Amino acid sequence: MGATPSSGISAIAYSNLVKRLGKDLPVLIYDVVQQLAQPDDVVLDLFGVDVIDVGRAFDDRPEDWYPVRMANGAKAFYPKKFRPALLPDGAWATYDDDGLRMLSKMPVGATFFDQTYFPYVDGYPDTYEGLDAEMGRILWSRDVHSPWNHAGEADFYRRLREKTLQLRQQTDKALMIVCGCNLFEWGTFLRRMDNFLMDLLCEPDQVARLLDELLKRHLATLEKVCAAVGDTADIIRFGDDLGMTTGPFMSAETYRQLFKPRHKILCDYVKSHSRMHTFIHSCGSISKLMPDLIEAGIEIFNPVQTNSRDMSPEFLKREFGKDCTFWGGGIENVGTLNTGSREQIRDQVFERMEIFSAAGGFVFNTVHNILPDVPPENVLTLFEAVADFNKQYSKA
């Protein structure tokens, strides 16, 4: 819980949870786009969480946060750098520095921000001289979670190393560094999803040109990350949502042509310059792409969206269990964790752990983040079931 922005907990769900636990703990919304909480050490230890994000070592003072009210009226805290504007209708929005472009919006009653600005929606630019500035206007970059909300500071990488080394001395938990390096997703952020999906078939040369520009920037970041924490962090997390619930966004042939060679370059760099394991977050049905992703160097898959086509636990473990680790798939957020009975939650947790953990290669996690509609009692039941399974397994 909370090790990555795709294996965390909604701030609303977390607020309900700490209240149910009777704990007087602040609700720190560290991922403001998705409105995710940074769980307190007390909660992590209570649930036996084994992994932490190195970003939690930043924004570690009370003055780094300011109070806000969430959609359900409960109190929480935003990082001091995030200052959305309240609109007349009660929605929240973010704007460019000049105030002329709305970049993202969270409608009234919503629980995350939507991207509203797509710089290349009308076509690809002649040159990419302005790409860095445009990437800086995308909400996933502009309003990024820790530690990357400090990346523009002159001493960032020195502080990143110091704080990661301190974490290593203070905890026996595994350390995760989230490092994006998205390729497909950046295409959708810049061109908009509908345009970029057509581009894959109609303008592959333009797509390749953009991907090469992104790759240059990702490699420059990886060089600094590996130098700073490559000998200390255990896992580096990439992200690229490649699937829908019905299948991949593209054919395997298109993936091999445009994305696989570049994913391999990223993975090869990490393996050559660090001790970190490669982790990719990719929603949806991606089993048809997994052989190529594994060949490209991906070792760990998340969130393991088992409610998608060709993503059943039995199939995934049988086909790929010897070649990768599954980080997720432990319980369905929709239909079980949010509305299931205590018995249904325990049964699914035990069933999934039995399948995925056979011969190793499994890190328990829900299918993506725990969302606002999940009752705190169900979260408690979930982690109780995980603990009970582990006790049973250790005795066996």
Coordinates of C-alpha atoms in Angstrom, one line a residue:
M1 CA 0.0 0.0 0.0
G2 CA 1.5 3.3 -1.1
A3 CA 4.7 2.0 -2.7
T4 CA 3.7 3.4 -6.1
P5 CA 0.9 5.6 -7.5
S6 CA -0.6 2.5 -9.0
S7 CA -0.6 0.4 -5.9
G8 CA -1.9 2.9 -3.3
I9 CA -5.0 4.1 -1.6
S10 CA -7.4 7.0 -2.3
A11 CA -7.1 9.8 0.2
I12 CA -10.9 9.5 0.9
A13 CA -10.6 5.7 1.5
Y14 CA -7.5 6.3 3.7
S15 CA -9.3 9.0 5.7
N16 CA -12.1 6.5 6.4
L17 CA -9.6 3.8 7.3
V18 CA -7.6 5.8 9.8
K19 CA -10.8 7.0 11.4
R20 CA -12.0 3.3 11.7
L21 CA -8.6 2.5 13.2
G22 CA -9.0 5.2 15.8
K23 CA -5.7 6.8 14.7
D24 CA -5.1 10.5 14.8
L25 CA -3.1 10.6 11.6
P26 CA -2.9 13.3 8.9
V27 CA -4.2 12.5 5.4
L28 CA -1.3 13.7 3.1
I29 CA -2.4 13.7 -0.5
Y30 CA 1.0 13.1 -2.1
D31 CA -0.3 12.3 -5.6
V32 CA -2.6 15.2 -6.2
V33 CA -3.6 14.1 -9.7
Q34 CA -5.1 10.8 -8.6
Q35 CA -5.8 12.1 -5.0
L36 CA -3.8 9.3 -3.3
A37 CA -2.7 9.3 0.3
Q38 CA 0.8 8.7 1.6
P39 CA 0.2 6.1 4.3
D40 CA 1.8 6.7 7.7
D41 CA 4.5 4.4 9.0
V42 CA 2.0 3.3 11.7
V43 CA -0.4 2.0 9.0
L44 CA 2.3 0.4 6.9
D45 CA 3.6 -1.5 9.9
L46 CA 0.1 -2.5 11.0
F47 CA -0.6 -4.1 7.6
G48 CA 2.9 -5.6 7.2
V49 CA 3.6 -3.6 4.0
D50 CA 7.0 -4.6 2.6
V51 CA 7.8 -1.8 0.2
I52 CA 8.1 2.0 0.4
D53 CA 8.4 4.8 -2.2
V54 CA 11.6 6.8 -1.7
G55 CA 9.5 9.8 -2.4
R56 CA 8.1 9.7 1.1
A57 CA 11.5 10.9 2.4
F58 CA 10.6 14.3 0.8
D59 CA 8.0 16.8 2.1
D60 CA 8.6 15.4 5.6
R61 CA 7.9 18.5 7.6
P62 CA 4.5 19.9 8.6
E63 CA 5.3 23.2 6.8
D64 CA 5.6 21.3 3.5
W65 CA 1.8 20.9 3.5
Y66 CA -1.4 23.0 3.9
P67 CA -4.9 22.0 4.8
V68 CA -7.8 21.3 2.3
R69 CA -11.2 19.7 2.2
M70 CA -11.8 16.6 0.1
A71 CA -14.9 15.9 -2.0
N72 CA -16.4 14.1 1.0
G73 CA -15.8 17.1 3.3
A74 CA -13.0 15.4 5.3
K75 CA -9.8 17.3 6.1
A76 CA -6.6 16.5 4.3
F77 CA -3.3 18.2 3.2
Y78 CA -1.8 19.2 -0.1
P79 CA 1.9 19.7 -0.8
K80 CA 2.5 23.4 -0.6
K81 CA 3.6 23.7 -4.2
F82 CA 0.2 22.5 -5.5
R83 CA -2.2 25.4 -5.6
P84 CA -5.3 24.7 -7.8
A85 CA -7.9 27.4 -8.4
L86 CA -11.5 27.1 -7.2
L87 CA -13.9 27.8 -10.0
P88 CA -17.3 29.5 -9.5
D89 CA -19.2 26.2 -9.9
G90 CA -17.1 24.6 -7.1
A91 CA -14.8 22.6 -9.4
W92 CA -11.0 22.9 -9.1
A93 CA -8.6 23.6 -12.0
T94 CA -4.9 24.2 -12.6
Y95 CA -3.5 26.8 -15.0
D96 CA -0.3 27.6 -16.8
D97 CA 2.0 30.1 -15.3
D98 CA 0.5 32.9 -17.5
G99 CA -3.0 31.9 -16.4
L100 CA -4.2 31.6 -20.0
R101 CA -4.3 27.8 -20.4
M102 CA -6.4 25.5 -18.2
L103 CA -4.2 22.4 -17.8
S104 CA -6.4 20.1 -15.7
K105 CA -9.8 20.1 -13.9
M106 CA -11.5 18.2 -11.0
P107 CA -15.2 18.6 -11.4
V108 CA -17.5 19.0 -8.4
G109 CA -17.7 15.7 -6.5
A110 CA -14.9 14.1 -8.5
T111 CA -11.9 12.5 -6.9
F112 CA -9.1 13.1 -9.4
F113 CA -8.0 15.7 -11.9
D114 CA -8.5 15.3 -15.6
Q115 CA -6.1 16.5 -18.3
T116 CA -7.6 19.4 -20.3
Y117 CA -4.6 20.6 -22.3
F118 CA -3.1 18.6 -25.2
P119 CA -0.3 20.6 -26.9
Y120 CA -0.1 18.7 -30.1
V121 CA -3.8 18.0 -30.6
D122 CA -3.7 19.6 -34.0
G123 CA -0.6 17.9 -35.3
Y124 CA 3.1 17.2 -34.8
P125 CA 5.5 20.1 -34.6
D126 CA 8.2 20.7 -37.2
T127 CA 10.8 20.7 -34.5
Y128 CA 10.9 19.5 -30.9
E129 CA 12.7 22.6 -29.5
G130 CA 9.6 23.3 -27.4
L131 CA 8.9 19.8 -26.2
D132 CA 10.4 20.2 -22.7
A133 CA 8.2 23.2 -22.1
E134 CA 5.1 21.4 -23.4
M135 CA 5.8 18.3 -21.3
G136 CA 6.1 20.6 -18.3
R137 CA 2.5 21.7 -18.9
I138 CA 1.0 18.2 -18.7
L139 CA -0.5 17.5 -15.4
W140 CA 1.4 14.2 -14.9
S141 CA 4.6 16.2 -15.0
R142 CA 3.6 19.6 -13.7
D143 CA 1.7 18.2 -10.7
V144 CA 3.8 15.1 -10.2
H145 CA 4.1 13.3 -6.8
S146 CA 7.2 13.2 -4.6
P147 CA 10.1 13.1 -5.0
W148 CA 9.7 14.5 -8.5
N149 CA 7.9 17.6 -7.4
H150 CA 11.4 18.7 -6.3
A151 CA 13.2 17.7 -9.5
G152 CA 13.6 21.3 -10.6
E153 CA 15.7 22.2 -7.5
A154 CA 19.4 22.5 -8.1
D155 CA 20.4 20.0 -5.5
F156 CA 17.6 17.5 -6.2
Y157 CA 19.8 14.4 -7.1
R158 CA 22.2 15.0 -4.2
R159 CA 19.2 15.1 -1.8
L160 CA 17.6 12.1 -3.5
R161 CA 20.7 10.1 -2.8
E162 CA 21.1 11.3 0.7
K163 CA 17.5 10.6 1.6
T164 CA 17.5 7.2 -0.1
L165 CA 20.6 6.2 1.8
Q166 CA 18.9 7.3 5.1
L167 CA 15.8 5.2 4.3
R168 CA 18.1 2.2 3.6
Q169 CA 19.6 2.6 7.1
Q170 CA 16.2 3.1 8.8
T171 CA 14.1 0.3 7.3
D172 CA 14.3 -3.3 6.1
K173 CA 11.5 -2.7 3.6
A174 CA 12.3 -2.8 -0.1
L175 CA 12.8 0.7 -1.7
M176 CA 11.0 1.8 -4.9
I177 CA 11.9 4.7 -7.1
V178 CA 9.1 5.7 -9.5
C179 CA 10.6 6.9 -12.8
G180 CA 7.9 7.1 -15.4
C181 CA 9.8 6.7 -18.7
N182 CA 6.4 6.4 -20.4
L183 CA 6.4 6.2 -24.2
F184 CA 2.9 5.3 -25.4
E185 CA 1.3 7.3 -22.7
W186 CA 3.3 10.4 -23.5
G187 CA 2.0 10.2 -27.0
T188 CA -1.5 10.2 -25.6
F189 CA -0.7 13.1 -23.3
L190 CA 0.7 15.2 -26.1
R191 CA -1.6 14.3 -29.0
R192 CA -4.7 13.1 -27.1
M193 CA -5.7 9.4 -27.0
D194 CA -7.9 9.4 -30.1
N195 CA -5.3 11.0 -32.3
F196 CA -2.4 9.0 -31.1
L197 CA -4.1 5.7 -31.6
M198 CA -4.8 6.6 -35.2
D199 CA -1.2 7.8 -35.6
L200 CA 0.1 4.3 -34.7
L201 CA -1.4 3.1 -38.0
C202 CA -1.5 6.2 -40.2
E203 CA 1.7 8.1 -39.2
P204 CA 4.1 5.6 -37.7
D205 CA 7.1 7.7 -38.9
Q206 CA 5.9 10.7 -36.9
V207 CA 5.3 8.4 -33.9
A208 CA 8.8 7.1 -34.1
R209 CA 10.2 10.6 -34.4
L210 CA 8.4 11.6 -31.2
L211 CA 9.4 8.4 -29.4
D212 CA 13.0 9.1 -30.1
E213 CA 12.7 12.6 -28.6
L214 CA 11.1 11.1 -25.5
L215 CA 13.8 8.4 -25.3
K216 CA 16.6 11.0 -25.3
R217 CA 14.9 12.7 -22.3
H218 CA 14.2 9.4 -20.5
L219 CA 17.8 8.2 -20.8
A220 CA 19.0 11.5 -19.5
T221 CA 16.8 11.1 -16.5
L222 CA 17.8 7.4 -16.0
E223 CA 21.5 8.4 -16.1
K224 CA 20.9 10.7 -13.1
V225 CA 18.6 8.3 -11.2
C226 CA 21.0 5.3 -11.6
A227 CA 23.9 7.4 -10.4
A228 CA 21.9 8.7 -7.4
V229 CA 20.1 5.6 -6.2
G230 CA 21.0 2.7 -8.5
D231 CA 23.1 1.1 -5.8
T232 CA 20.5 1.6 -3.0
A233 CA 17.0 1.3 -4.4
D234 CA 15.6 -2.2 -5.2
I235 CA 13.0 -1.5 -7.8
I236 CA 12.6 1.1 -10.6
R237 CA 9.0 1.6 -11.7
F238 CA 8.2 2.5 -15.3
G239 CA 4.7 3.2 -16.6
D240 CA 2.9 2.7 -19.9
D241 CA -0.8 1.8 -20.0
L242 CA -0.8 -0.5 -23.0
G243 CA -4.1 -2.3 -22.6
M244 CA -7.8 -1.9 -22.6
T245 CA -10.1 -4.4 -20.9
T246 CA -10.6 -6.2 -24.2
G247 CA -7.0 -6.4 -25.4
P248 CA -3.9 -4.2 -26.1
F249 CA -4.3 -0.8 -27.6
M250 CA -2.2 -2.0 -30.5
S251 CA -1.2 -5.2 -32.3
A252 CA 1.9 -7.1 -31.1
E253 CA 3.5 -6.2 -34.5
T254 CA 3.0 -2.5 -33.8
Y255 CA 4.4 -2.8 -30.3
R256 CA 7.5 -4.7 -31.7
Q257 CA 8.0 -2.0 -34.3
L258 CA 7.6 1.1 -32.3
F259 CA 7.9 0.4 -28.6
K260 CA 9.8 -2.8 -27.8
P261 CA 13.2 -1.5 -29.1
R262 CA 12.9 1.6 -27.0
H263 CA 11.7 -0.3 -23.9
K264 CA 14.7 -2.5 -24.3
I265 CA 17.1 0.4 -24.4
L266 CA 15.6 1.7 -21.1
C267 CA 15.7 -1.7 -19.4
D268 CA 19.3 -2.4 -20.7
Y269 CA 20.5 1.0 -19.3
V270 CA 19.0 0.2 -15.8
K271 CA 20.5 -3.3 -15.8
S272 CA 23.9 -2.0 -16.9
H273 CA 24.1 0.9 -14.5
S274 CA 22.3 -0.2 -11.3
R275 CA 21.2 -3.1 -9.2
M276 CA 17.5 -2.2 -9.5
H277 CA 14.8 -4.6 -10.8
T278 CA 12.6 -3.3 -13.7
F279 CA 8.9 -2.9 -13.0
I280 CA 6.2 -1.7 -15.4
H281 CA 2.7 -0.5 -14.6
S282 CA 0.4 -1.3 -17.5
C283 CA -3.4 -1.5 -17.0
G284 CA -5.6 -3.7 -19.1
S285 CA -5.3 -6.8 -21.1
I286 CA -1.6 -7.0 -22.0
S287 CA -0.9 -10.8 -22.1
K288 CA -0.4 -10.7 -25.9
L289 CA 2.4 -8.2 -25.4
M290 CA 4.0 -9.8 -22.3
P291 CA 6.4 -12.1 -24.2
D292 CA 7.9 -9.0 -25.9
L293 CA 7.9 -6.9 -22.7
I294 CA 9.8 -9.7 -20.9
E295 CA 12.2 -10.0 -23.8
A296 CA 12.7 -6.2 -23.6
G297 CA 13.8 -6.6 -20.0
I298 CA 10.7 -6.1 -17.8
E299 CA 10.9 -8.3 -14.7
I300 CA 7.8 -7.2 -12.7
F301 CA 4.2 -6.5 -13.9
N302 CA 1.5 -4.4 -12.2
P303 CA -1.4 -4.0 -11.6
V304 CA -2.2 -7.4 -13.2
Q305 CA -5.8 -6.5 -14.3
T306 CA -7.3 -9.9 -13.9
N307 CA -10.8 -8.8 -14.9
S308 CA -9.6 -8.1 -18.5
R309 CA -9.6 -10.5 -21.4
D310 CA -6.8 -13.2 -21.4
M311 CA -5.7 -12.1 -17.9
S312 CA -7.0 -14.8 -15.6
P313 CA -4.6 -15.7 -12.7
E314 CA -4.4 -19.3 -13.8
F315 CA -3.5 -18.3 -17.4
L316 CA -0.9 -15.7 -16.4
K317 CA 0.8 -17.9 -13.9
R318 CA 1.0 -20.9 -16.3
E319 CA 2.2 -18.9 -19.3
F320 CA 4.6 -16.4 -17.7
G321 CA 5.1 -17.3 -14.0
K322 CA 8.6 -18.6 -14.7
D323 CA 9.7 -15.5 -16.5
C324 CA 8.4 -12.6 -14.3
T325 CA 7.0 -11.4 -11.0
F326 CA 3.3 -10.4 -10.7
W327 CA 2.8 -7.3 -8.5
G328 CA -1.0 -7.2 -8.2
G329 CA -4.0 -9.2 -9.2
G330 CA -4.5 -10.2 -5.5
I331 CA -8.2 -9.0 -5.4
E332 CA -10.6 -7.2 -7.7
N333 CA -11.2 -3.6 -6.6
V334 CA -14.5 -3.5 -8.4
G335 CA -17.1 -6.2 -7.4
T336 CA -15.1 -7.7 -4.5
L337 CA -13.1 -5.3 -2.4
N338 CA -15.7 -2.4 -2.7
T339 CA -18.9 -4.4 -2.4
G340 CA -18.0 -8.0 -1.4
S341 CA -18.8 -9.6 1.9
R342 CA -16.1 -10.6 4.4
E343 CA -16.2 -14.2 3.2
Q344 CA -16.0 -13.2 -0.5
I345 CA -13.0 -11.0 0.2
R346 CA -11.1 -13.7 2.1
D347 CA -12.0 -16.3 -0.4
Q348 CA -10.7 -14.3 -3.3
V349 CA -7.5 -13.3 -1.5
F350 CA -6.7 -16.9 -0.6
E351 CA -7.5 -18.1 -4.1
R352 CA -5.4 -15.5 -5.8
M353 CA -2.5 -15.9 -3.4
E354 CA -2.6 -19.7 -3.8
I355 CA -2.3 -19.3 -7.6
F356 CA 0.1 -16.5 -7.9
S357 CA 2.5 -17.3 -5.1
A358 CA 3.2 -20.9 -6.2
A359 CA 7.0 -21.3 -6.6
G360 CA 7.4 -17.6 -5.8
G361 CA 7.2 -14.6 -8.2
F362 CA 4.4 -12.7 -6.5
V363 CA 4.0 -9.5 -4.6
F364 CA 0.4 -9.2 -3.2
N365 CA -1.4 -6.1 -4.3
T366 CA -5.0 -5.1 -5.2
V367 CA -5.8 -4.6 -8.9
H368 CA -4.7 -0.9 -8.9
N369 CA -5.4 1.7 -6.2
I370 CA -7.9 1.2 -3.4
L371 CA -10.6 3.6 -4.5
P372 CA -12.9 6.0 -2.4
D373 CA -15.9 3.6 -2.4
V374 CA -14.0 0.8 -0.5
P375 CA -15.3 0.6 3.1
P376 CA -12.5 0.6 5.8
E377 CA -13.8 -2.7 7.1
N378 CA -13.1 -4.3 3.7
V379 CA -9.5 -3.0 3.8
L380 CA -9.0 -4.5 7.2
T381 CA -10.5 -7.8 6.1
L382 CA -8.2 -7.7 3.0
F383 CA -5.0 -7.3 5.0
E384 CA -6.1 -9.8 7.7
A385 CA -6.6 -12.4 4.9
V386 CA -3.1 -11.7 3.5
A387 CA -1.6 -12.2 7.0
D388 CA -3.6 -15.3 7.6
F389 CA -2.5 -16.8 4.3
N390 CA 1.1 -16.0 5.0
K391 CA 0.9 -17.7 8.4
Q392 CA -0.7 -20.7 6.9
Y393 CA 2.0 -20.8 4.2
S394 CA 4.9 -20.4 6.7
K395 CA 3.6 -23.4 8.7
A396 CA 3.3 -25.5 5.6

